[in-house]
JSON list of C-alpha atoms and ligand atoms in Angstrom, two decimals:
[
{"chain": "A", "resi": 1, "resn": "UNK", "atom": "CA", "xyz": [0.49, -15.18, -9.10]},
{"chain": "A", "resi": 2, "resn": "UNK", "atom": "CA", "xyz": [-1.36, -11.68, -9.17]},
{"chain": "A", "resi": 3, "resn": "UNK", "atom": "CA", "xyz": [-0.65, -9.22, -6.82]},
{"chain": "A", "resi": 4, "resn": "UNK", "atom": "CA", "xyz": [-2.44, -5.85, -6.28]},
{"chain": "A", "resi": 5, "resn": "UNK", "atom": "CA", "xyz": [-0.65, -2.64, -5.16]},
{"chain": "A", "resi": 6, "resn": "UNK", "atom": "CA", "xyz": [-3.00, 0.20, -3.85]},
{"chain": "A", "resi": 7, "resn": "UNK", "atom": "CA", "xyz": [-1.58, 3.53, -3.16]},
{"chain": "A", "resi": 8, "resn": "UNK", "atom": "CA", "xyz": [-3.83, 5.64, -1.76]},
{"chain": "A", "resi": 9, "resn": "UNK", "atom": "CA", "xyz": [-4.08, 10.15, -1.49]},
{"chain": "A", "resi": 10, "resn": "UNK", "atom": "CA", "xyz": [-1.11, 11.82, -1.95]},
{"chain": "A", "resi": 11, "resn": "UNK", "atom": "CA", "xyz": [0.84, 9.39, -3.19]},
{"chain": "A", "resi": 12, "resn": "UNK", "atom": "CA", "xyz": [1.05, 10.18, -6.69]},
{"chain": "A", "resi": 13, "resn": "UNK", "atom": "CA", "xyz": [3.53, 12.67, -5.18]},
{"chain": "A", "resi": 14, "resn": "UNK", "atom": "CA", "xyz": [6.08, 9.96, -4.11]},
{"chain": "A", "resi": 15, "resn": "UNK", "atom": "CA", "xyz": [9.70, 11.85, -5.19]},
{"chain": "A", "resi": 16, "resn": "UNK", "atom": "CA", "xyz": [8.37, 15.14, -4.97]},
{"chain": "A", "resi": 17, "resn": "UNK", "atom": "CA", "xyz": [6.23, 15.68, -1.60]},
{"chain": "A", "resi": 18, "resn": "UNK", "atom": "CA", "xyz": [8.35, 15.95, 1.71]},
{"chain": "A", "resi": 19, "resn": "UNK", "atom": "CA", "xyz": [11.12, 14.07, 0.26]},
{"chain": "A", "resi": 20, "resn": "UNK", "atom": "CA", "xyz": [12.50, 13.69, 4.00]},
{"chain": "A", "resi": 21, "resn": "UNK", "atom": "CA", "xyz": [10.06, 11.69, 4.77]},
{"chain": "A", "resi": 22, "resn": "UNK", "atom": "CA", "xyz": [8.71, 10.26, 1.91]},
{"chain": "A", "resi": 23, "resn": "UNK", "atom": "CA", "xyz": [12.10, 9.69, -0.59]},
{"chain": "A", "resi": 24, "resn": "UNK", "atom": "CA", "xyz": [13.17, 11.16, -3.65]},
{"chain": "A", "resi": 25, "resn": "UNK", "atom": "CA", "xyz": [11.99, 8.24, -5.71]},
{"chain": "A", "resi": 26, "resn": "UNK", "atom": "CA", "xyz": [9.10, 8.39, -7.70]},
{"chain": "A", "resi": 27, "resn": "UNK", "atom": "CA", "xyz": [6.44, 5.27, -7.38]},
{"chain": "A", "resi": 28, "resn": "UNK", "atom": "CA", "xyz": [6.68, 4.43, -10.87]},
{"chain": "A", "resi": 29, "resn": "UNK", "atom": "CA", "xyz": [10.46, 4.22, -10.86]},
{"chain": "A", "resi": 30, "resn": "UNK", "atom": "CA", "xyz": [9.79, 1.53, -7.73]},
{"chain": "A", "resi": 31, "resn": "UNK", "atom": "CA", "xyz": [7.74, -0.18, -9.42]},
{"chain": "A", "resi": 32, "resn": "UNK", "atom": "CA", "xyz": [9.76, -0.94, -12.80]},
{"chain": "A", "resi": 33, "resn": "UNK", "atom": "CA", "xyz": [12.68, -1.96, -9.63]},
{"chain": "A", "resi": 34, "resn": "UNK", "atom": "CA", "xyz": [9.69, -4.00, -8.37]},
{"chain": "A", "resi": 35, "resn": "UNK", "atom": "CA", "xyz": [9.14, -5.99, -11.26]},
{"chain": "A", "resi": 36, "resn": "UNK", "atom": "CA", "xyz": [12.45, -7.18, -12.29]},
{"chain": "A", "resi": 37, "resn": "UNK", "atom": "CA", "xyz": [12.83, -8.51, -8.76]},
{"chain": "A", "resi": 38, "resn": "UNK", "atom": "CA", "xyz": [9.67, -10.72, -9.40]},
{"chain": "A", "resi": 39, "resn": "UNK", "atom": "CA", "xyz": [9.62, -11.41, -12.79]},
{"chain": "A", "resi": 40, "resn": "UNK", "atom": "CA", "xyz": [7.58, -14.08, -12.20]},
{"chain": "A", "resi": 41, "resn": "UNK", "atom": "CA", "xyz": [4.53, -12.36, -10.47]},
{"chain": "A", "resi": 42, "resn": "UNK", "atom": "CA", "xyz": [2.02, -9.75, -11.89]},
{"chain": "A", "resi": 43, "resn": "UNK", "atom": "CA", "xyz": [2.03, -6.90, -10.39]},
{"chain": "A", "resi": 44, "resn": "UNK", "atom": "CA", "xyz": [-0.48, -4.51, -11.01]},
{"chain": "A", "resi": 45, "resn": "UNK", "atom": "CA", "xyz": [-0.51, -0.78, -9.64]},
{"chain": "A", "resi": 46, "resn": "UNK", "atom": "CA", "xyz": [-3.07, 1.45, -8.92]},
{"chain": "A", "resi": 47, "resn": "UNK", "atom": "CA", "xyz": [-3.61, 4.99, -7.28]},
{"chain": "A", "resi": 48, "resn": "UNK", "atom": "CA", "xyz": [-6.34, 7.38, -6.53]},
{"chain": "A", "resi": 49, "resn": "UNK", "atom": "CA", "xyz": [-6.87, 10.23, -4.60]},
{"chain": "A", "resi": 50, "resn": "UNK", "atom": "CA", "xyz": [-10.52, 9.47, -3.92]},
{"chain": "A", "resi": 51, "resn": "UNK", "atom": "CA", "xyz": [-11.80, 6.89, -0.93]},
{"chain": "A", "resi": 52, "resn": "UNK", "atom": "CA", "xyz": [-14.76, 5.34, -3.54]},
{"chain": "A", "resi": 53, "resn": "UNK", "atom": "CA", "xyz": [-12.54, 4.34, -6.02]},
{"chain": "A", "resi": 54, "resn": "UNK", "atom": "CA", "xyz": [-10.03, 2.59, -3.75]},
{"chain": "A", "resi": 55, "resn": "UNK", "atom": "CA", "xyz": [-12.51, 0.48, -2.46]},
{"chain": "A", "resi": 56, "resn": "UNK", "atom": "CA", "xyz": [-13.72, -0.19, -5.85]},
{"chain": "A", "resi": 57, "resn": "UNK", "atom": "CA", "xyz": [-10.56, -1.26, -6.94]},
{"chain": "A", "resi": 58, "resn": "UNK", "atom": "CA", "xyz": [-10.10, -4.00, -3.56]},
{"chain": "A", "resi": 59, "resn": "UNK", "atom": "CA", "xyz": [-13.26, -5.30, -4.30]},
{"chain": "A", "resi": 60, "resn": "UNK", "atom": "CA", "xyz": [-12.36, -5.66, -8.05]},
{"chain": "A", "resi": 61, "resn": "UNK", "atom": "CA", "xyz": [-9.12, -7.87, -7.35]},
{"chain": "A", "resi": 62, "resn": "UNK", "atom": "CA", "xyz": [-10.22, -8.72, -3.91]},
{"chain": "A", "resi": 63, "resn": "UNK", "atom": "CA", "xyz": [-11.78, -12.45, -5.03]},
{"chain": "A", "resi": 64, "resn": "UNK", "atom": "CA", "xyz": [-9.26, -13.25, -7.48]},
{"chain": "A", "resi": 65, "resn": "UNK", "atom": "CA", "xyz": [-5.73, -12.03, -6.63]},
{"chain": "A", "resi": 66, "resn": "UNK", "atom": "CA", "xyz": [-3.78, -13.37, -4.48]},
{"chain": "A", "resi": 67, "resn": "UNK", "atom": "CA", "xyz": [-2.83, -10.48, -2.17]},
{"chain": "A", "resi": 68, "resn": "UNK", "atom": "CA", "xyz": [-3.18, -6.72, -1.95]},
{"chain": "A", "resi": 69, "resn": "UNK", "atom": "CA", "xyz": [-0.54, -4.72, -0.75]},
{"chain": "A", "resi": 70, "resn": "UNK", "atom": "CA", "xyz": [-2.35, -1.68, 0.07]},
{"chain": "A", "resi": 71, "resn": "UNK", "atom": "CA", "xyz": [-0.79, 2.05, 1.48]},
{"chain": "A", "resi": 72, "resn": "UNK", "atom": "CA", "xyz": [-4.19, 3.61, 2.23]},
{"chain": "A", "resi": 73, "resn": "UNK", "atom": "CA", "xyz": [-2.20, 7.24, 3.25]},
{"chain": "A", "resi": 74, "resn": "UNK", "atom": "CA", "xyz": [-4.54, 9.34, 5.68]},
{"chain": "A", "resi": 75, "resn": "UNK", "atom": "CA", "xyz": [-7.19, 7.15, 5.04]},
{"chain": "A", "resi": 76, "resn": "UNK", "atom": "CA", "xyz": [-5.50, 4.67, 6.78]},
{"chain": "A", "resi": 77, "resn": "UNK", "atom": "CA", "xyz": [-6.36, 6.78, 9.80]},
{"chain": "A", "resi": 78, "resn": "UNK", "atom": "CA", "xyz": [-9.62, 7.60, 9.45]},
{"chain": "A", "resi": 79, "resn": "UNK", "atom": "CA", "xyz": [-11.59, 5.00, 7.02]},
{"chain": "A", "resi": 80, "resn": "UNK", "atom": "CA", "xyz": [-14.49, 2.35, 8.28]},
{"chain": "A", "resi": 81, "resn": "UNK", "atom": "CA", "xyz": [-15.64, 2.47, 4.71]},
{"chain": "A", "resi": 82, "resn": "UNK", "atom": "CA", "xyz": [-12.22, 0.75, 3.31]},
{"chain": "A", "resi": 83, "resn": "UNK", "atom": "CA", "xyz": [-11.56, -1.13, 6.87]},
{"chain": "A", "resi": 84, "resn": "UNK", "atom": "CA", "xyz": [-15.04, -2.85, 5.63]},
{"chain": "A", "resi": 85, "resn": "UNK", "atom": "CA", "xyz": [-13.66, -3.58, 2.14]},
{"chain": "A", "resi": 86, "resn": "UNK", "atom": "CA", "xyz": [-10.63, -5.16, 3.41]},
{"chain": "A", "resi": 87, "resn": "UNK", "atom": "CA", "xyz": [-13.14, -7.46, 5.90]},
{"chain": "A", "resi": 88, "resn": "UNK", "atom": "CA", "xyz": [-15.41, -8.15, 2.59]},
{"chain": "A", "resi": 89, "resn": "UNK", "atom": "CA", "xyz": [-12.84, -9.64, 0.13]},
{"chain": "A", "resi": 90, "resn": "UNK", "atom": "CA", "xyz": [-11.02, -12.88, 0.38]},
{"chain": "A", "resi": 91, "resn": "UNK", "atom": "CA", "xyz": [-7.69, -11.98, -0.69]},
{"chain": "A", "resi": 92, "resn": "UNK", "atom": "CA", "xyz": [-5.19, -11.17, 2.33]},
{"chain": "A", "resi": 93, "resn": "UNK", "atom": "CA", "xyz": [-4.33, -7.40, 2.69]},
{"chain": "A", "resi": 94, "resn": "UNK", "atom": "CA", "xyz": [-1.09, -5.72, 3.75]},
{"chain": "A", "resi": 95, "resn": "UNK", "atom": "CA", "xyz": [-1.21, -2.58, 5.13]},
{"chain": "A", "resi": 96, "resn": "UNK", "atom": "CA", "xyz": [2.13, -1.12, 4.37]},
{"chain": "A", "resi": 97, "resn": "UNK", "atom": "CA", "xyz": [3.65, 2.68, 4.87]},
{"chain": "A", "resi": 98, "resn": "UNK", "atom": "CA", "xyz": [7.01, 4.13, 3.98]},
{"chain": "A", "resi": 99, "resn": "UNK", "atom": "CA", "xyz": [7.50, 6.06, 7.14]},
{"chain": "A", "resi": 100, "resn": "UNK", "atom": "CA", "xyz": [7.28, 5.01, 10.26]},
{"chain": "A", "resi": 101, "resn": "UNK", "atom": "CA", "xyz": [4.11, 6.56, 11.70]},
{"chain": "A", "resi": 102, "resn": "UNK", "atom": "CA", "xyz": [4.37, 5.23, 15.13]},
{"chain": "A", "resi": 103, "resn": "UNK", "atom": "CA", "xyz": [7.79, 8.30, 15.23]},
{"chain": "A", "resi": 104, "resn": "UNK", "atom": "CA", "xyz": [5.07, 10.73, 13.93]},
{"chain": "A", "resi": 105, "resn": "UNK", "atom": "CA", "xyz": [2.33, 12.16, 15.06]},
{"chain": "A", "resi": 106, "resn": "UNK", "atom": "CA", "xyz": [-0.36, 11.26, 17.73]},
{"chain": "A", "resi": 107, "resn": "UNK", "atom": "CA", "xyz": [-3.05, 11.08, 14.99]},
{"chain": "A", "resi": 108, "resn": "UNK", "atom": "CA", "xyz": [-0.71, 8.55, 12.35]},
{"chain": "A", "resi": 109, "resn": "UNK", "atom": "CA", "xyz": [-0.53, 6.08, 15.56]},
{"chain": "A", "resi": 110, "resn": "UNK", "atom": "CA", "xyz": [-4.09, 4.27, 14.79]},
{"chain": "A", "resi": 111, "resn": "UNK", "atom": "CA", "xyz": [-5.15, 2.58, 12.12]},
{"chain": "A", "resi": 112, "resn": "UNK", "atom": "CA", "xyz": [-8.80, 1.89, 11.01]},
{"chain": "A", "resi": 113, "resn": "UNK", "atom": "CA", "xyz": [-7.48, -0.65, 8.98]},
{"chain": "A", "resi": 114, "resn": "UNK", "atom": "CA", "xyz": [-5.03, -3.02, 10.61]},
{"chain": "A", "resi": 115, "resn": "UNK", "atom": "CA", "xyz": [-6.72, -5.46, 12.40]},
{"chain": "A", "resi": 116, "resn": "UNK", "atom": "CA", "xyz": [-9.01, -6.39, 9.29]},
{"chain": "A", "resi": 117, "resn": "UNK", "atom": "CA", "xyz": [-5.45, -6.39, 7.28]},
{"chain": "A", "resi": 118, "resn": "UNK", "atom": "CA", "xyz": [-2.86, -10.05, 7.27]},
{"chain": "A", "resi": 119, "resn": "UNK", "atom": "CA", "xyz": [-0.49, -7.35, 8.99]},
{"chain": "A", "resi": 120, "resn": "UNK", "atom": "CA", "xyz": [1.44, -4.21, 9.10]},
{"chain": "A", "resi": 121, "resn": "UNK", "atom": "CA", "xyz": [4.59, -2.71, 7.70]},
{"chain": "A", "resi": 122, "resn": "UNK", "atom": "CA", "xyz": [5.87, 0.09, 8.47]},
{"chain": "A", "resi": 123, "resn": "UNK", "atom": "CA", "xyz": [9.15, 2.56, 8.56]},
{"chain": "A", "resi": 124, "resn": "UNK", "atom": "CA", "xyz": [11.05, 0.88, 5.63]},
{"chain": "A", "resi": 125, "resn": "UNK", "atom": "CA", "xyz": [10.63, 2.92, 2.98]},
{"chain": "A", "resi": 126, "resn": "UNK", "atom": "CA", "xyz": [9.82, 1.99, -0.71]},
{"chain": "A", "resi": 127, "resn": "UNK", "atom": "CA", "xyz": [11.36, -1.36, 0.65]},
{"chain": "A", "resi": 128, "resn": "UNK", "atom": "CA", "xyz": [7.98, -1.93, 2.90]},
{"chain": "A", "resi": 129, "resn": "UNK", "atom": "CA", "xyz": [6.34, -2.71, -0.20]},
{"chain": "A", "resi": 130, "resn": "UNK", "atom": "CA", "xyz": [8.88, -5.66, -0.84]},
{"chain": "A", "resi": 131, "resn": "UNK", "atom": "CA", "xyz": [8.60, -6.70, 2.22]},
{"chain": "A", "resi": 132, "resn": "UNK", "atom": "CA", "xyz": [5.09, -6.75, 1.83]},
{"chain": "A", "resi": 133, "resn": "UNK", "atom": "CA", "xyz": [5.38, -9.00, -1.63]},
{"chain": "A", "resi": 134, "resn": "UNK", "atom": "CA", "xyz": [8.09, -11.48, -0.20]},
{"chain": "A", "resi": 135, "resn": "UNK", "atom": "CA", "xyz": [5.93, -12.25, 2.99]},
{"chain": "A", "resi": 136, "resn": "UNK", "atom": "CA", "xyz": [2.44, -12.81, 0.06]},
{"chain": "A", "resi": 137, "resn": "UNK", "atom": "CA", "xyz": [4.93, -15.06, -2.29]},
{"chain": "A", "resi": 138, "resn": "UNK", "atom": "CA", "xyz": [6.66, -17.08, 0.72]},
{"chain": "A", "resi": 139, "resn": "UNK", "atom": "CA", "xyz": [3.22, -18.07, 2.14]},
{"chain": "B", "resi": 201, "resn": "LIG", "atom": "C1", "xyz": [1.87, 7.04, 4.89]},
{"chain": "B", "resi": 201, "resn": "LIG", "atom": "C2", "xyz": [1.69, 7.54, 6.33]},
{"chain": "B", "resi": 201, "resn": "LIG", "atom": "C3", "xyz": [0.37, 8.27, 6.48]},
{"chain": "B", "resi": 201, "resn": "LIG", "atom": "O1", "xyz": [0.24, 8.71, 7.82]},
{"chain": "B", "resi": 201, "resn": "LIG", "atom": "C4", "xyz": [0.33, 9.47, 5.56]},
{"chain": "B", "resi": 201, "resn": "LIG", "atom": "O2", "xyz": [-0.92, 10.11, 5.67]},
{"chain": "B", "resi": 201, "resn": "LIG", "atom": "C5", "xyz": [0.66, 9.13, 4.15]},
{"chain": "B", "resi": 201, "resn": "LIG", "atom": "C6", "xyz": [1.72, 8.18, 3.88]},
{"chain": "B", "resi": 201, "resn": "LIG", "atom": "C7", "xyz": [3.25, 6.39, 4.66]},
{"chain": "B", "resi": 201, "resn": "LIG", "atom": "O3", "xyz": [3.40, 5.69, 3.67]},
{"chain": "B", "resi": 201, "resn": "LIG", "atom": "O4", "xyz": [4.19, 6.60, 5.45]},
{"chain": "B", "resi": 201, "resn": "LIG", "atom": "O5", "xyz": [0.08, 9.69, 3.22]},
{"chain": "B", "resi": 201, "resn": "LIG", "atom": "O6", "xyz": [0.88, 6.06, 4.63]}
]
């Protein structure tokens, strides 16, 4: 089983921006925690900064993997362009985030993406991202 995580702006910070919010754990560190959980599954990670290349990347896995667990950052907020890469591909997308935007601001409360994403997670912190995996292995 192949699974995709996308992290999107800003998130090549994780362990060093806001900490309060975000953790003091980098992604990479996750990640290696990640893959001993599920030894069995690939699990491939990607980042960018830049909107292009994170649709690029969905539509590179997006007919062959077998989910997408994608953190979008403020692009979640504000993209049609990736909410229309999501709709294009086949493979099931999870929006996830580490905070819980709905106890943030007004302007975190929407999401372009959601309703062309499998579903939401949200407020669990590096653990969204598991839950995210468990719910793409379990069905
Ligand atoms: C985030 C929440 C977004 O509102 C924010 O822009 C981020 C991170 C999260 O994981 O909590 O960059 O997606």
């Amino acid at each position: 089983m192949k699974i995709q995580i996308i992290n999107g702006p800003n998130l090549n910070l994780l362990g060093v921006r806001e900490k309060s919010i975000y953790g003091n754990s980098s992604f990479e560190d996750y990640l290696n925690e990640l893959r001993k959980r599920f030894p069995t599954v690939q699990l491939d990670y990607y980042q960018s900064n830049v909107e292009g290349e994170l649709i690029n990347k969905i539509h590179e896995v997006g007919f062959s993997y077998e989910g997408i667990v994608l953190n979008a950052g403020a692009y979640t907020h504000t993209s049609v362009a990736i909410a229309d890469a999501i709709a294009a591909v086949n493979t099931p997308v999870i929006e996830v985030h580490i905070s819980n935007v709905y106890k943030r601001e007004d302007f975190r409360h929407h999401s372009m993406l959601a309703a062309s994403c499998k579903g939401v997670i949200a407020g669990f912190g590096m653990d969204s991202y598991r839950l995210a995996i468990e719910n793409l292995i379990n069905t």
